[in-house]
XYZ file of N, CA and C in Angstrom:
438
model
N -37.759 -39.172 33.429
C -38.316 -38.069 33.517
C -39.454 -38.410 35.007
N -40.098 -37.537 35.685
C -40.757 -37.420 36.455
C -42.057 -37.726 35.955
N -43.098 -37.844 36.725
C -44.463 -37.863 36.332
C -45.142 -36.667 36.358
N -44.479 -35.749 36.699
C -45.308 -34.435 36.176
C -46.195 -33.845 35.413
N -46.932 -33.830 35.321
C -47.842 -33.422 34.272
C -47.766 -31.777 33.571
N -46.728 -31.032 34.511
C -46.775 -29.461 33.742
C -45.576 -29.970 32.690
N -44.834 -30.915 32.330
C -43.810 -31.433 31.489
C -44.668 -31.394 30.544
N -45.825 -32.041 30.313
C -46.351 -32.392 28.811
C -46.901 -30.943 28.186
N -46.678 -29.755 29.020
C -46.982 -28.989 28.200
C -46.433 -28.089 27.308
N -44.976 -28.458 27.390
C -43.684 -28.062 26.488
C -43.274 -27.331 27.651
N -42.247 -26.717 27.207
C -40.958 -25.707 27.688
C -41.345 -24.698 28.649
N -42.170 -24.096 27.746
C -42.895 -22.816 28.362
C -43.307 -22.750 29.681
N -44.261 -24.028 29.555
C -45.320 -24.157 30.845
C -44.410 -24.656 31.875
N -43.362 -25.526 31.579
C -42.160 -25.736 32.879
C -41.793 -24.817 33.381
N -41.424 -24.202 32.179
C -40.355 -23.087 32.718
C -41.423 -21.946 33.639
N -42.506 -21.728 33.463
C -43.327 -20.926 34.421
C -43.842 -21.335 35.267
N -43.961 -22.891 35.443
C -44.214 -23.351 37.032
C -42.622 -23.360 37.525
N -41.916 -23.343 37.059
C -40.300 -23.275 37.554
C -40.292 -22.079 38.655
N -40.494 -20.996 37.649
C -40.616 -19.806 38.115
C -41.504 -19.229 39.406
N -42.457 -19.920 38.779
C -43.910 -20.157 40.408
C -43.064 -20.466 41.722
N -42.251 -21.318 41.242
C -41.817 -22.310 42.631
C -40.660 -21.321 43.028
N -40.083 -20.707 42.122
C -39.022 -19.942 42.946
C -39.451 -18.698 43.817
N -40.368 -18.181 43.068
C -41.012 -17.153 43.838
C -41.673 -17.350 44.821
N -41.983 -18.384 45.262
C -42.645 -19.009 46.629
C -41.573 -19.423 47.534
N -40.616 -19.575 47.028
C -39.416 -20.076 47.710
C -38.854 -18.535 48.254
N -39.101 -17.544 47.318
C -38.440 -16.223 47.643
C -39.371 -15.589 48.537
N -40.676 -15.653 48.499
C -41.603 -15.146 49.431
C -40.979 -15.529 50.698
N -41.256 -17.315 50.928
C -40.938 -17.471 52.343
C -39.452 -16.755 52.886
N -38.437 -16.960 52.141
C -37.451 -16.644 52.459
C -37.548 -15.021 53.147
N -38.327 -14.266 52.171
C -38.329 -12.687 52.376
C -39.380 -12.401 53.843
N -39.924 -13.326 54.019
C -40.981 -13.229 54.832
C -39.785 -13.790 56.489
N -39.072 -14.737 56.272
C -38.246 -14.836 57.446
C -37.551 -13.961 57.455
N -36.768 -13.174 56.868
C -36.010 -11.709 56.681
C -36.395 -10.968 57.532
N -37.440 -10.567 57.095
C -38.611 -9.160 57.631
C -38.891 -9.762 59.009
N -39.057 -10.613 59.388
C -39.653 -11.490 60.423
C -38.108 -11.115 61.856
N -36.930 -11.308 61.236
C -36.137 -11.416 62.071
C -35.259 -10.162 62.202
N -35.489 -9.377 60.865
C -34.547 -7.786 60.596
C -35.956 -6.701 61.355
N -37.317 -7.263 61.478
C -38.251 -6.259 61.373
C -38.497 -4.867 62.740
N -39.395 -4.290 63.062
C -39.177 -3.563 64.161
C -39.916 -4.457 65.490
N -40.572 -4.899 65.021
C -41.406 -6.166 66.060
C -40.336 -7.152 66.568
N -39.540 -7.846 65.914
C -38.802 -8.920 65.584
C -39.782 -9.774 66.860
N -40.906 -10.275 66.653
C -41.987 -10.715 67.795
C -42.016 -12.571 67.172
N -40.846 -13.149 66.599
C -40.894 -14.142 65.981
C -40.142 -15.243 67.077
N -41.014 -15.882 67.982
C -40.004 -16.608 69.071
C -39.535 -17.664 68.347
N -38.550 -18.242 69.217
C -37.377 -19.859 68.425
C -38.328 -20.773 67.647
N -39.712 -21.129 68.662
C -40.128 -22.504 67.994
C -40.848 -21.753 66.948
N -41.515 -20.661 66.881
C -42.231 -20.271 65.576
C -40.959 -20.085 64.474
N -40.005 -19.816 64.675
C -38.727 -19.620 63.480
C -38.422 -21.198 63.067
N -38.240 -21.940 64.064
C -38.184 -23.775 63.731
C -38.383 -23.924 62.873
N -40.198 -23.824 63.312
C -41.075 -24.640 62.421
C -41.048 -23.962 61.021
N -41.237 -22.620 60.961
C -41.140 -21.995 59.847
C -39.961 -22.288 58.517
N -39.087 -22.817 59.408
C -37.433 -23.200 58.742
C -37.594 -24.384 58.093
N -38.486 -25.446 59.065
C -38.780 -27.020 58.560
C -39.684 -26.540 57.709
N -40.488 -25.592 57.496
C -41.804 -25.308 56.214
C -40.619 -25.041 55.106
N -39.982 -24.502 55.246
C -39.091 -23.923 54.346
C -37.934 -24.935 53.698
N -37.735 -25.821 54.356
C -36.953 -27.157 54.136
C -38.083 -28.021 52.995
N -39.041 -28.163 53.748
C -40.210 -29.009 52.878
C -40.091 -28.265 51.149
N -40.384 -27.167 51.108
C -40.656 -26.623 49.794
C -39.684 -26.896 49.043
N -38.234 -26.580 49.855
C -36.739 -26.601 48.936
C -37.071 -28.103 48.873
N -37.048 -28.961 49.186
C -36.851 -30.478 49.086
C -37.969 -31.006 47.802
N -39.113 -30.301 47.988
C -40.210 -30.679 46.659
C -39.381 -30.076 45.217
N -39.248 -28.500 45.764
C -38.643 -28.056 44.681
C -37.587 -28.591 43.650
N -36.676 -28.864 44.560
C -35.405 -29.177 44.288
C -35.759 -30.751 43.793
N -36.558 -31.448 43.915
C -36.919 -32.862 43.391
C -37.489 -32.624 42.257
N -38.352 -31.796 42.104
C -38.841 -31.502 40.991
C -38.055 -31.387 39.619
N -37.109 -30.071 40.314
C -35.924 -29.392 38.977
C -35.200 -31.113 38.811
N -34.971 -31.871 39.574
C -33.955 -32.538 39.519
C -34.605 -33.844 38.623
N -35.957 -34.141 38.970
C -36.659 -35.455 38.433
C -37.439 -35.024 37.140
N -37.403 -33.900 37.140
C -38.304 -33.428 35.596
C -37.125 -32.485 34.938
N -36.958 -30.901 34.921
C -36.628 -30.189 34.381
C -34.739 -30.759 34.034
N -34.107 -31.129 35.239
C -33.157 -31.166 34.483
C -32.654 -32.916 33.919
N -33.498 -33.501 33.954
C -33.858 -35.109 33.265
C -34.358 -34.203 31.515
N -35.213 -33.252 31.555
C -35.577 -33.158 30.229
C -34.094 -32.291 29.233
N -33.524 -31.619 30.569
C -32.456 -30.712 29.435
C -31.477 -31.564 29.186
N -31.354 -32.727 30.089
C -30.262 -33.849 29.836
C -30.808 -34.947 28.304
N -31.876 -34.482 28.328
C -32.684 -35.418 26.828
C -32.326 -34.713 25.770
N -32.808 -33.404 25.971
C -32.751 -32.495 24.604
C -30.770 -32.167 24.724
N -30.574 -32.007 25.574
C -28.859 -31.752 25.183
C -28.326 -32.056 26.083
N -27.569 -33.329 25.593
C -26.883 -34.067 26.363
C -25.480 -33.605 27.159
N -25.105 -32.991 26.230
C -23.864 -32.029 26.577
C -24.177 -31.338 27.859
N -25.265 -30.818 28.054
C -25.378 -29.755 29.418
C -25.807 -30.891 30.572
N -25.691 -32.080 30.461
C -25.739 -32.907 31.666
C -24.856 -33.072 32.658
N -23.514 -32.042 32.598
C -22.385 -32.300 33.371
C -22.925 -30.940 34.208
N -23.160 -29.831 33.446
C -24.006 -28.507 34.141
C -25.270 -29.001 35.059
N -25.961 -30.061 34.935
C -27.043 -30.472 35.421
C -26.464 -31.130 37.237
N -25.776 -31.871 37.223
C -24.773 -32.603 38.084
C -24.775 -31.385 38.959
N -23.973 -30.079 38.530
C -23.234 -29.689 39.294
C -24.608 -28.476 40.192
N -25.598 -28.330 39.411
C -26.793 -27.448 40.081
C -27.490 -28.569 41.266
N -27.143 -29.980 40.839
C -27.553 -30.780 41.939
C -26.712 -30.767 43.441
N -25.637 -30.819 43.068
C -24.616 -30.549 43.924
C -24.649 -29.267 44.547
N -25.424 -28.424 43.999
C -25.510 -26.954 44.861
C -26.647 -27.339 45.650
N -27.860 -27.590 44.681
C -29.202 -28.296 45.992
C -28.644 -29.074 47.525
N -27.741 -30.303 47.049
C -27.587 -30.549 48.238
C -26.609 -29.673 49.453
N -25.888 -29.038 48.605
C -25.374 -27.788 49.950
C -26.094 -26.669 50.386
N -26.962 -26.472 49.823
C -28.428 -25.525 50.205
C -29.005 -26.087 51.288
N -29.256 -27.394 51.187
C -30.169 -28.395 51.833
C -28.965 -28.851 53.099
N -27.774 -28.583 53.174
C -27.109 -29.022 54.059
C -27.400 -27.304 55.106
N -26.831 -26.630 54.280
C -27.106 -24.698 55.036
C -28.342 -24.965 55.967
N -29.644 -25.632 55.370
C -30.865 -25.030 56.011
C -30.861 -26.322 57.255
N -30.701 -27.861 56.663
C -30.266 -28.587 58.233
C -29.510 -27.833 59.379
N -28.272 -27.344 58.570
C -27.566 -26.890 60.003
C -28.154 -25.752 60.368
N -28.967 -24.820 59.658
C -29.541 -23.363 60.731
C -30.715 -24.258 61.799
N -31.109 -25.078 61.092
C -32.103 -25.977 61.981
C -31.586 -26.008 63.416
N -30.853 -27.123 63.032
C -30.015 -27.706 64.449
C -29.436 -26.563 65.118
N -28.440 -25.702 64.222
C -28.243 -24.855 64.935
C -29.129 -23.570 66.060
N -30.028 -23.547 65.745
C -30.971 -22.788 66.081
C -31.488 -23.291 67.816
N -31.739 -24.659 67.725
C -32.139 -25.399 68.626
C -30.959 -24.850 69.971
N -30.123 -24.556 69.515
C -28.914 -24.558 70.765
C -28.377 -23.386 71.170
N -28.490 -22.486 69.730
C -28.011 -21.246 69.641
C -29.232 -20.184 70.366
N -30.227 -20.496 69.459
C -31.296 -19.381 69.496
C -30.990 -18.540 68.686
N -32.227 -17.363 68.629
C -31.724 -16.502 67.431
C -30.564 -15.668 68.117
N -29.467 -15.697 67.894
C -28.165 -15.165 67.665
C -28.219 -14.307 66.774
N -26.846 -13.464 67.126
C -26.493 -12.361 65.880
C -25.814 -13.233 65.306
N -24.900 -14.717 65.589
C -24.281 -15.316 64.707
C -25.608 -16.126 63.513
N -26.359 -16.311 64.330
C -27.165 -17.734 63.749
C -27.653 -16.812 62.797
N -28.286 -15.235 62.997
C -28.378 -14.595 61.738
C -27.397 -14.185 60.802
N -26.626 -14.600 60.955
C -25.526 -13.890 59.901
C -25.258 -15.267 59.156
N -25.429 -16.649 59.591
C -25.540 -18.145 58.890
C -26.568 -17.689 58.309
N -27.966 -17.294 58.802
C -29.096 -17.467 57.878
C -28.850 -16.729 56.306
N -28.586 -15.174 56.501
C -27.859 -14.466 55.458
C -26.867 -15.053 54.700
N -26.232 -15.566 54.830
C -25.022 -16.432 54.532
C -25.954 -17.540 53.156
N -26.947 -18.219 53.750
C -27.830 -18.704 53.075
C -28.599 -18.385 52.260
N -29.689 -17.125 52.417
C -29.944 -16.164 51.802
C -29.267 -15.985 50.472
N -28.110 -15.344 50.792
C -27.024 -14.861 49.572
C -26.730 -16.135 48.968
N -26.615 -17.354 49.146
C -26.083 -18.649 48.439
C -27.306 -19.250 47.644
N -28.816 -18.820 47.933
C -29.988 -19.034 47.694
C -30.349 -17.984 45.974
N -29.954 -17.050 46.354
C -30.367 -16.155 45.599
C -29.179 -15.970 44.252
N -28.358 -16.262 44.771
C -27.196 -16.552 43.692
C -27.486 -18.366 42.742
N -27.344 -18.967 43.445
C -28.381 -20.384 42.209
C -29.660 -19.773 42.238
N -30.276 -19.204 42.316
C -31.677 -19.217 41.677
C -31.059 -18.254 40.691
N -30.200 -17.084 40.360
C -30.228 -16.341 39.191
C -29.526 -17.401 38.338
N -28.196 -18.390 38.907
C -27.803 -18.934 37.884
C -28.635 -19.918 37.139
N -29.431 -20.778 38.481
C -30.440 -21.528 37.671
C -31.262 -21.126 36.522
N -31.879 -20.187 37.042
C -33.242 -19.439 35.827
C -31.965 -19.330 34.519
N -31.011 -18.806 34.479
C -30.199 -18.569 32.898
C -30.340 -20.297 32.360
N -29.402 -20.985 33.336
C -29.314 -22.065 32.858
C -30.574 -23.102 32.428
N -31.886 -22.671 32.934
C -33.272 -23.745 32.498
C -33.503 -22.615 31.263
N -33.595 -21.899 31.312
C -33.806 -21.113 29.837
C -32.896 -21.413 28.829
N -32.103 -21.381 29.083
C -30.803 -21.914 27.875
C -31.115 -23.294 27.650
N -31.231 -24.127 28.837
C -31.694 -25.927 28.616
C -32.942 -25.922 27.760
N -34.107 -25.159 27.936
C -35.127 -25.319 27.752
C -35.476 -24.307 26.579
N -34.267 -24.180 25.718
C -34.271 -22.860 24.707
C -35.729 -21.943 24.687
N -35.262 -21.177 25.756
C -36.315 -20.043 26.118
C -35.645 -18.864 26.204
N -36.122 -17.680 25.261
C -35.548 -16.685 24.891
C -35.537 -15.894 26.594
N -35.068 -15.045 26.458
C -34.194 -13.993 28.124
C -36.129 -13.439 28.294
N -36.246 -13.145 29.693
C -37.861 -12.431 29.974
C -37.725 -11.331 29.469
């Protein structure tokens, strides 16, 4: 288990922290989408690159907290759920590879339509993962549906 103090407040406290972190990621992604698709489209490639790096950092921190805190706690409370936490960790690695690729290809391709399509695929994958993970964490922390 990690040294994250919010875990000492019980499962509900952790889940609230977890949900808040997801909202932050959602806001960052939505802001990027709006900047790419909005009427002004005033985002330069260096600005977009910086914001992707910032999103990468948020994701890294968030995934680490989940893997070293929440998932460890779920495994401790419900050992039969450990294989599913490993699946979530694999998805985390895949999502990190996708954003790494977006950052790398942005420098080479600039903000092309192909790059935007890849970004949209990343966004879809993030949303799917978030929904699956929220349900999984609620089950693992024995919390009722929202």
